[in-house]
Tab-separated table of N, CA, C and O in Angstrom:
chain	number	residue	atom	x	y	z
N	299	MET	N	166.313	-250.353	-55.227
N	299	MET	CA	167.090	-249.121	-55.268
N	299	MET	C	167.882	-248.902	-53.986
N	299	MET	O	168.621	-247.948	-53.882
N	300	LYS	N	167.723	-249.788	-53.033
N	300	LYS	CA	168.516	-249.670	-51.811
N	300	LYS	C	170.002	-249.672	-52.141
N	300	LYS	O	170.760	-248.892	-51.585
N	301	ARG	N	170.405	-250.512	-53.061
N	301	ARG	CA	171.827	-250.577	-53.440
N	301	ARG	C	172.295	-249.261	-54.050
N	301	ARG	O	173.398	-248.812	-53.787
N	302	LEU	N	171.453	-248.632	-54.856
N	302	LEU	CA	171.822	-247.352	-55.455
N	302	LEU	C	171.998	-246.289	-54.382
N	302	LEU	O	172.948	-245.507	-54.420
N	303	LYS	N	171.123	-246.278	-53.383
N	303	LYS	CA	171.295	-245.307	-52.295
N	303	LYS	C	172.602	-245.586	-51.549
N	303	LYS	O	173.311	-244.652	-51.181
N	304	GLU	N	172.933	-246.846	-51.351
N	304	GLU	CA	174.193	-247.185	-50.687
N	304	GLU	C	175.385	-246.663	-51.484
N	304	GLU	O	176.342	-246.144	-50.901
N	305	VAL	N	175.332	-246.783	-52.799
N	305	VAL	CA	176.411	-246.268	-53.647
N	305	VAL	C	176.516	-244.752	-53.493
N	305	VAL	O	177.619	-244.202	-53.350
N	306	LEU	N	175.384	-244.060	-53.487
N	306	LEU	CA	175.400	-242.602	-53.325
N	306	LEU	C	175.928	-242.208	-51.948
N	306	LEU	O	176.667	-241.224	-51.824
N	307	CYS	N	175.580	-242.967	-50.923
N	307	CYS	CA	176.121	-242.680	-49.584
N	307	CYS	C	177.630	-242.923	-49.545
N	307	CYS	O	178.359	-242.182	-48.871
N	308	ASP	N	178.103	-243.924	-50.277
N	308	ASP	CA	179.553	-244.142	-50.391
N	308	ASP	C	180.225	-242.944	-51.060
N	308	ASP	O	181.316	-242.536	-50.659
N	309	VAL	N	179.580	-242.388	-52.078
N	309	VAL	CA	180.116	-241.197	-52.754
N	309	VAL	C	180.217	-240.037	-51.756
N	309	VAL	O	181.223	-239.324	-51.721
N	310	ILE	N	179.195	-239.867	-50.936
N	310	ILE	CA	179.207	-238.804	-49.923
N	310	ILE	C	180.367	-239.014	-48.954
N	310	ILE	O	181.135	-238.099	-48.672
N	311	ARG	N	180.510	-240.244	-48.432
N	311	ARG	CA	181.584	-240.537	-47.476
N	311	ARG	C	182.952	-240.317	-48.099
N	311	ARG	O	183.848	-239.743	-47.467
N	312	TYR	N	183.129	-240.761	-49.332
N	312	TYR	CA	184.411	-240.601	-50.015
N	312	TYR	C	184.726	-239.128	-50.265
N	312	TYR	O	185.859	-238.688	-50.109
N	313	THR	N	183.706	-238.366	-50.632
N	313	THR	CA	183.907	-236.962	-50.982
N	313	THR	C	184.089	-236.075	-49.757
N	313	THR	O	184.963	-235.206	-49.740
N	314	TYR	N	183.286	-236.278	-48.737
N	314	TYR	CA	183.255	-235.369	-47.592
N	314	TYR	C	183.832	-235.945	-46.305
N	314	TYR	O	183.961	-235.230	-45.323
N	315	GLY	N	184.139	-237.222	-46.288
N	315	GLY	CA	184.672	-237.834	-45.074
N	315	GLY	C	183.578	-238.110	-44.062
N	315	GLY	O	182.394	-237.892	-44.304
N	316	ASN	N	183.995	-238.573	-42.912
N	316	ASN	CA	183.029	-238.952	-41.864
N	316	ASN	C	182.458	-237.764	-41.109
N	316	ASN	O	181.522	-237.926	-40.341
N	317	ASN	N	183.019	-236.582	-41.286
N	317	ASN	CA	182.563	-235.410	-40.546
N	317	ASN	C	181.660	-234.509	-41.374
N	317	ASN	O	181.562	-233.314	-41.112
N	318	CYS	N	180.986	-235.065	-42.381
N	318	CYS	CA	180.141	-234.230	-43.242
N	318	CYS	C	178.797	-233.954	-42.575
N	318	CYS	O	178.449	-234.550	-41.551
N	319	ASN	N	178.059	-233.069	-43.174
N	319	ASN	CA	176.734	-232.705	-42.695
N	319	ASN	C	175.826	-233.939	-42.717
N	319	ASN	O	175.649	-234.552	-43.761
N	320	PRO	N	175.239	-234.322	-41.586
N	320	PRO	CA	174.373	-235.507	-41.551
N	320	PRO	C	173.154	-235.393	-42.476
N	320	PRO	O	172.601	-236.405	-42.906
N	321	LYS	N	172.755	-234.179	-42.807
N	321	LYS	CA	171.624	-233.988	-43.725
N	321	LYS	C	171.905	-234.576	-45.107
N	321	LYS	O	170.979	-234.911	-45.835
N	322	TYR	N	173.169	-234.691	-45.458
N	322	TYR	CA	173.523	-235.225	-46.775
N	322	TYR	C	172.956	-236.629	-46.989
N	322	TYR	O	172.648	-237.013	-48.106
N	323	TYR	N	172.834	-237.394	-45.911
N	323	TYR	CA	172.355	-238.774	-46.013
N	323	TYR	C	170.832	-238.877	-45.959
N	323	TYR	O	170.283	-239.965	-46.097
N	324	ASN	N	170.163	-237.763	-45.773
N	324	ASN	CA	168.710	-237.749	-45.619
N	324	ASN	C	168.031	-237.538	-46.971
N	324	ASN	O	167.579	-236.443	-47.292
N	325	PHE	N	167.979	-238.592	-47.768
N	325	PHE	CA	167.309	-238.544	-49.071
N	325	PHE	C	166.810	-239.942	-49.410
N	325	PHE	O	167.223	-240.933	-48.806
N	326	THR	N	165.900	-240.015	-50.360
N	326	THR	CA	165.417	-241.296	-50.854
N	326	THR	C	165.625	-241.345	-52.362
N	326	THR	O	165.814	-240.312	-53.006
N	327	VAL	N	165.593	-242.555	-52.891
N	327	VAL	CA	165.717	-242.765	-54.332
N	327	VAL	C	164.469	-243.508	-54.793
N	327	VAL	O	164.074	-244.510	-54.189
N	328	GLU	N	163.855	-242.991	-55.843
N	328	GLU	CA	162.654	-243.618	-56.403
N	328	GLU	C	162.885	-243.872	-57.893
N	328	GLU	O	163.414	-243.012	-58.597
N	329	VAL	N	162.486	-245.040	-58.338
N	329	VAL	CA	162.590	-245.376	-59.752
N	329	VAL	C	161.204	-245.239	-60.365
N	329	VAL	O	160.242	-245.826	-59.888
N	330	SER	N	161.126	-244.446	-61.412
N	330	SER	CA	159.869	-244.247	-62.124
N	330	SER	C	159.860	-245.119	-63.377
N	330	SER	O	160.895	-245.316	-64.012
N	331	GLU	N	158.709	-245.594	-63.729
N	331	GLU	CA	158.555	-246.379	-64.960
N	331	GLU	C	158.476	-245.483	-66.193
N	331	GLU	O	158.483	-245.978	-67.316
N	332	LYS	N	158.424	-244.176	-65.968
N	332	LYS	CA	158.278	-243.239	-67.084
N	332	LYS	C	159.550	-243.170	-67.928
N	332	LYS	O	160.655	-243.217	-67.399
N	333	ASN	N	159.361	-243.033	-69.218
N	333	ASN	CA	160.444	-242.741	-70.149
N	333	ASN	C	160.195	-241.341	-70.688
N	333	ASN	O	159.221	-241.114	-71.390
N	334	LEU	N	161.050	-240.417	-70.312
N	334	LEU	CA	160.877	-239.020	-70.692
N	334	LEU	C	161.928	-238.621	-71.721
N	334	LEU	O	163.075	-239.059	-71.649
N	335	SER	N	161.552	-237.765	-72.624
N	335	SER	CA	162.518	-237.291	-73.626
N	335	SER	C	163.254	-236.049	-73.150
N	335	SER	O	164.281	-235.691	-73.720
N	336	THR	N	162.761	-235.415	-72.085
N	336	THR	CA	163.349	-234.143	-71.659
N	336	THR	C	164.326	-234.261	-70.504
N	336	THR	O	165.149	-233.374	-70.307
N	337	LYS	N	164.256	-235.344	-69.711
N	337	LYS	CA	165.195	-235.486	-68.591
N	337	LYS	C	165.273	-236.938	-68.152
N	337	LYS	O	164.353	-237.723	-68.387
N	338	HIS	N	166.375	-237.273	-67.497
N	338	HIS	CA	166.606	-238.635	-67.032
N	338	HIS	C	166.428	-238.774	-65.528
N	338	HIS	O	166.307	-239.877	-65.022
N	339	GLY	N	166.452	-237.655	-64.823
N	339	GLY	CA	166.305	-237.681	-63.381
N	339	GLY	C	165.813	-236.347	-62.873
N	339	GLY	O	165.779	-235.352	-63.612
N	340	HIS	N	165.422	-236.344	-61.604
N	340	HIS	CA	164.886	-235.128	-61.001
N	340	HIS	C	165.133	-235.200	-59.499
N	340	HIS	O	165.070	-236.275	-58.904
N	341	TYR	N	165.390	-234.049	-58.886
N	341	TYR	CA	165.503	-233.971	-57.434
N	341	TYR	C	164.398	-233.089	-56.913
N	341	TYR	O	164.210	-231.963	-57.394
N	342	GLU	N	163.628	-233.599	-55.936
N	342	GLU	CA	162.566	-232.821	-55.285
N	342	GLU	C	163.051	-232.362	-53.919
N	342	GLU	O	163.135	-233.180	-52.988
N	343	PRO	N	163.388	-231.084	-53.765
N	343	PRO	CA	163.915	-230.626	-52.475
N	343	PRO	C	162.904	-230.714	-51.337
N	343	PRO	O	163.284	-230.941	-50.189
N	344	TRP	N	161.619	-230.572	-51.626
N	344	TRP	CA	160.609	-230.581	-50.559
N	344	TRP	C	160.408	-231.979	-49.979
N	344	TRP	O	159.960	-232.114	-48.845
N	345	THR	N	160.751	-233.025	-50.730
N	345	THR	CA	160.657	-234.391	-50.212
N	345	THR	C	162.025	-235.050	-50.061
N	345	THR	O	162.115	-236.162	-49.557
N	346	ARG	N	163.066	-234.368	-50.543
N	346	ARG	CA	164.437	-234.898	-50.542
N	346	ARG	C	164.502	-236.230	-51.293
N	346	ARG	O	165.117	-237.192	-50.837
N	347	LYS	N	163.856	-236.256	-52.451
N	347	LYS	CA	163.752	-237.475	-53.237
N	347	LYS	C	164.443	-237.311	-54.588
N	347	LYS	O	164.228	-236.334	-55.294
N	348	ILE	N	165.286	-238.295	-54.917
N	348	ILE	CA	165.885	-238.390	-56.241
N	348	ILE	C	165.020	-239.360	-57.042
N	348	ILE	O	164.801	-240.502	-56.612
N	349	ILE	N	164.513	-238.895	-58.172
N	349	ILE	CA	163.660	-239.729	-59.014
N	349	ILE	C	164.413	-240.062	-60.294
N	349	ILE	O	164.978	-239.176	-60.931
N	350	ILE	N	164.409	-241.328	-60.646
N	350	ILE	CA	165.119	-241.814	-61.827
N	350	ILE	C	164.098	-242.171	-62.903
N	350	ILE	O	163.151	-242.914	-62.646
N	351	PHE	N	164.314	-241.636	-64.105
N	351	PHE	CA	163.495	-241.964	-65.269
N	351	PHE	C	164.360	-242.709	-66.286
N	351	PHE	O	165.582	-242.763	-66.152
N	352	ASN	N	163.749	-243.249	-67.309
N	352	ASN	CA	164.471	-243.854	-68.439
N	352	ASN	C	165.430	-244.955	-67.992
N	352	ASN	O	166.618	-244.935	-68.293
N	353	THR	N	164.898	-245.925	-67.281
N	353	THR	CA	165.753	-246.984	-66.720
N	353	THR	C	166.257	-247.978	-67.762
N	353	THR	O	166.999	-248.894	-67.416
N	354	TYR	N	165.900	-247.789	-69.010
N	354	TYR	CA	166.411	-248.647	-70.079
N	354	TYR	C	167.881	-248.338	-70.387
N	354	TYR	O	168.564	-249.109	-71.041
N	355	ARG	N	168.387	-247.220	-69.867
N	355	ARG	CA	169.762	-246.814	-70.170
N	355	ARG	C	170.773	-247.679	-69.427
N	355	ARG	O	170.440	-248.389	-68.495
N	356	ASP	N	172.030	-247.587	-69.843
N	356	ASP	CA	173.116	-248.342	-69.207
N	356	ASP	C	173.241	-247.952	-67.733
N	356	ASP	O	173.006	-246.799	-67.357
N	357	ASP	N	173.662	-248.917	-66.904
N	357	ASP	CA	173.841	-248.664	-65.471
N	357	ASP	C	174.771	-247.493	-65.212
N	357	ASP	O	174.524	-246.680	-64.322
N	358	GLU	N	175.858	-247.395	-65.983
N	358	GLU	CA	176.824	-246.315	-65.778
N	358	GLU	C	176.170	-244.950	-65.975
N	358	GLU	O	176.423	-244.013	-65.219
N	359	LYS	N	175.334	-244.839	-66.983
N	359	LYS	CA	174.656	-243.564	-67.244
N	359	LYS	C	173.658	-243.243	-66.145
N	359	LYS	O	173.513	-242.077	-65.757
N	360	ILE	N	173.000	-244.250	-65.627
N	360	ILE	CA	172.054	-244.023	-64.531
N	360	ILE	C	172.803	-243.561	-63.284
N	360	ILE	O	172.367	-242.630	-62.599
N	361	ILE	N	173.943	-244.164	-62.989
N	361	ILE	CA	174.716	-243.764	-61.810
N	361	ILE	C	175.225	-242.334	-61.956
N	361	ILE	O	175.149	-241.541	-61.011
N	362	VAL	N	175.730	-241.975	-63.128
N	362	VAL	CA	176.203	-240.599	-63.351
N	362	VAL	C	175.059	-239.610	-63.137
N	362	VAL	O	175.223	-238.578	-62.484
N	363	MET	N	173.888	-239.934	-63.650
N	363	MET	CA	172.734	-239.042	-63.491
N	363	MET	C	172.322	-238.936	-62.018
N	363	MET	O	172.002	-237.860	-61.541
N	364	THR	N	172.357	-240.050	-61.278
N	364	THR	CA	171.967	-239.975	-59.869
N	364	THR	C	172.987	-239.181	-59.056
N	364	THR	O	172.611	-238.487	-58.113
N	365	ILE	N	174.260	-239.251	-59.411
N	365	ILE	CA	175.267	-238.410	-58.738
N	365	ILE	C	174.981	-236.939	-59.024
N	365	ILE	O	175.100	-236.095	-58.132
N	366	HIS	N	174.572	-236.642	-60.234
N	366	HIS	CA	174.181	-235.265	-60.582
N	366	HIS	C	173.014	-234.808	-59.707
N	366	HIS	O	173.032	-233.701	-59.156
N	367	GLU	N	172.011	-235.660	-59.553
N	367	GLU	CA	170.858	-235.306	-58.712
N	367	GLU	C	171.268	-235.225	-57.246
N	367	GLU	O	170.753	-234.388	-56.496
N	368	LEU	N	172.205	-236.071	-56.819
N	368	LEU	CA	172.728	-235.993	-55.452
N	368	LEU	C	173.382	-234.636	-55.214
N	368	LEU	O	173.255	-234.058	-54.128
N	369	ALA	N	174.071	-234.110	-56.219
N	369	ALA	CA	174.688	-232.783	-56.095
N	369	ALA	C	173.622	-231.717	-55.844
N	369	ALA	O	173.841	-230.788	-55.055
N	370	HIS	N	172.467	-231.843	-56.492
N	370	HIS	CA	171.364	-230.908	-56.220
N	370	HIS	C	170.912	-231.027	-54.766
N	370	HIS	O	170.649	-230.029	-54.096
N	371	HIS	N	170.840	-232.256	-54.270
N	371	HIS	CA	170.438	-232.488	-52.874
N	371	HIS	C	171.435	-231.836	-51.914
N	371	HIS	O	171.043	-231.137	-50.986
N	372	ILE	N	172.721	-232.053	-52.142
N	372	ILE	CA	173.748	-231.482	-51.257
N	372	ILE	C	173.707	-229.970	-51.321
N	372	ILE	O	173.812	-229.290	-50.294
N	373	ASP	N	173.539	-229.432	-52.508
N	373	ASP	CA	173.414	-227.977	-52.662
N	373	ASP	C	172.230	-227.465	-51.870
N	373	ASP	O	172.313	-226.439	-51.184
N	374	ASP	N	171.121	-228.173	-51.919
N	374	ASP	CA	169.927	-227.776	-51.162
N	374	ASP	C	170.188	-227.853	-49.652
N	374	ASP	O	169.740	-226.985	-48.899
N	375	CYS	N	170.917	-228.865	-49.210
N	375	CYS	CA	171.247	-228.987	-47.782
N	375	CYS	C	172.120	-227.820	-47.310
N	375	CYS	O	172.057	-227.424	-46.146
N	376	ASN	N	172.935	-227.288	-48.191
N	376	ASN	CA	173.855	-226.211	-47.838
N	376	ASN	C	173.257	-224.824	-47.967
N	376	ASN	O	173.893	-223.841	-47.603
N	377	SER	N	172.048	-224.736	-48.496
N	377	SER	CA	171.459	-223.392	-48.688
N	377	SER	C	170.561	-223.015	-47.535
N	377	SER	O	170.277	-223.738	-46.648
């Protein structure tokens, strides 16, 4: 998942430039073996962890979901 975190950090750099809040880069990505029917990802603000579920899905769908969870992380950094 190191590569996925690198992609998310690229999204941060592209979106906010080099002068963004350094807290934005302070997160981890964890892949769960669980297949859930209710959600594909989750963000834990207390650990700053993005958790990915349902990894059987297409890569594009997983990336879109992780960007969604990254938005929760950035929102948490700004609150």
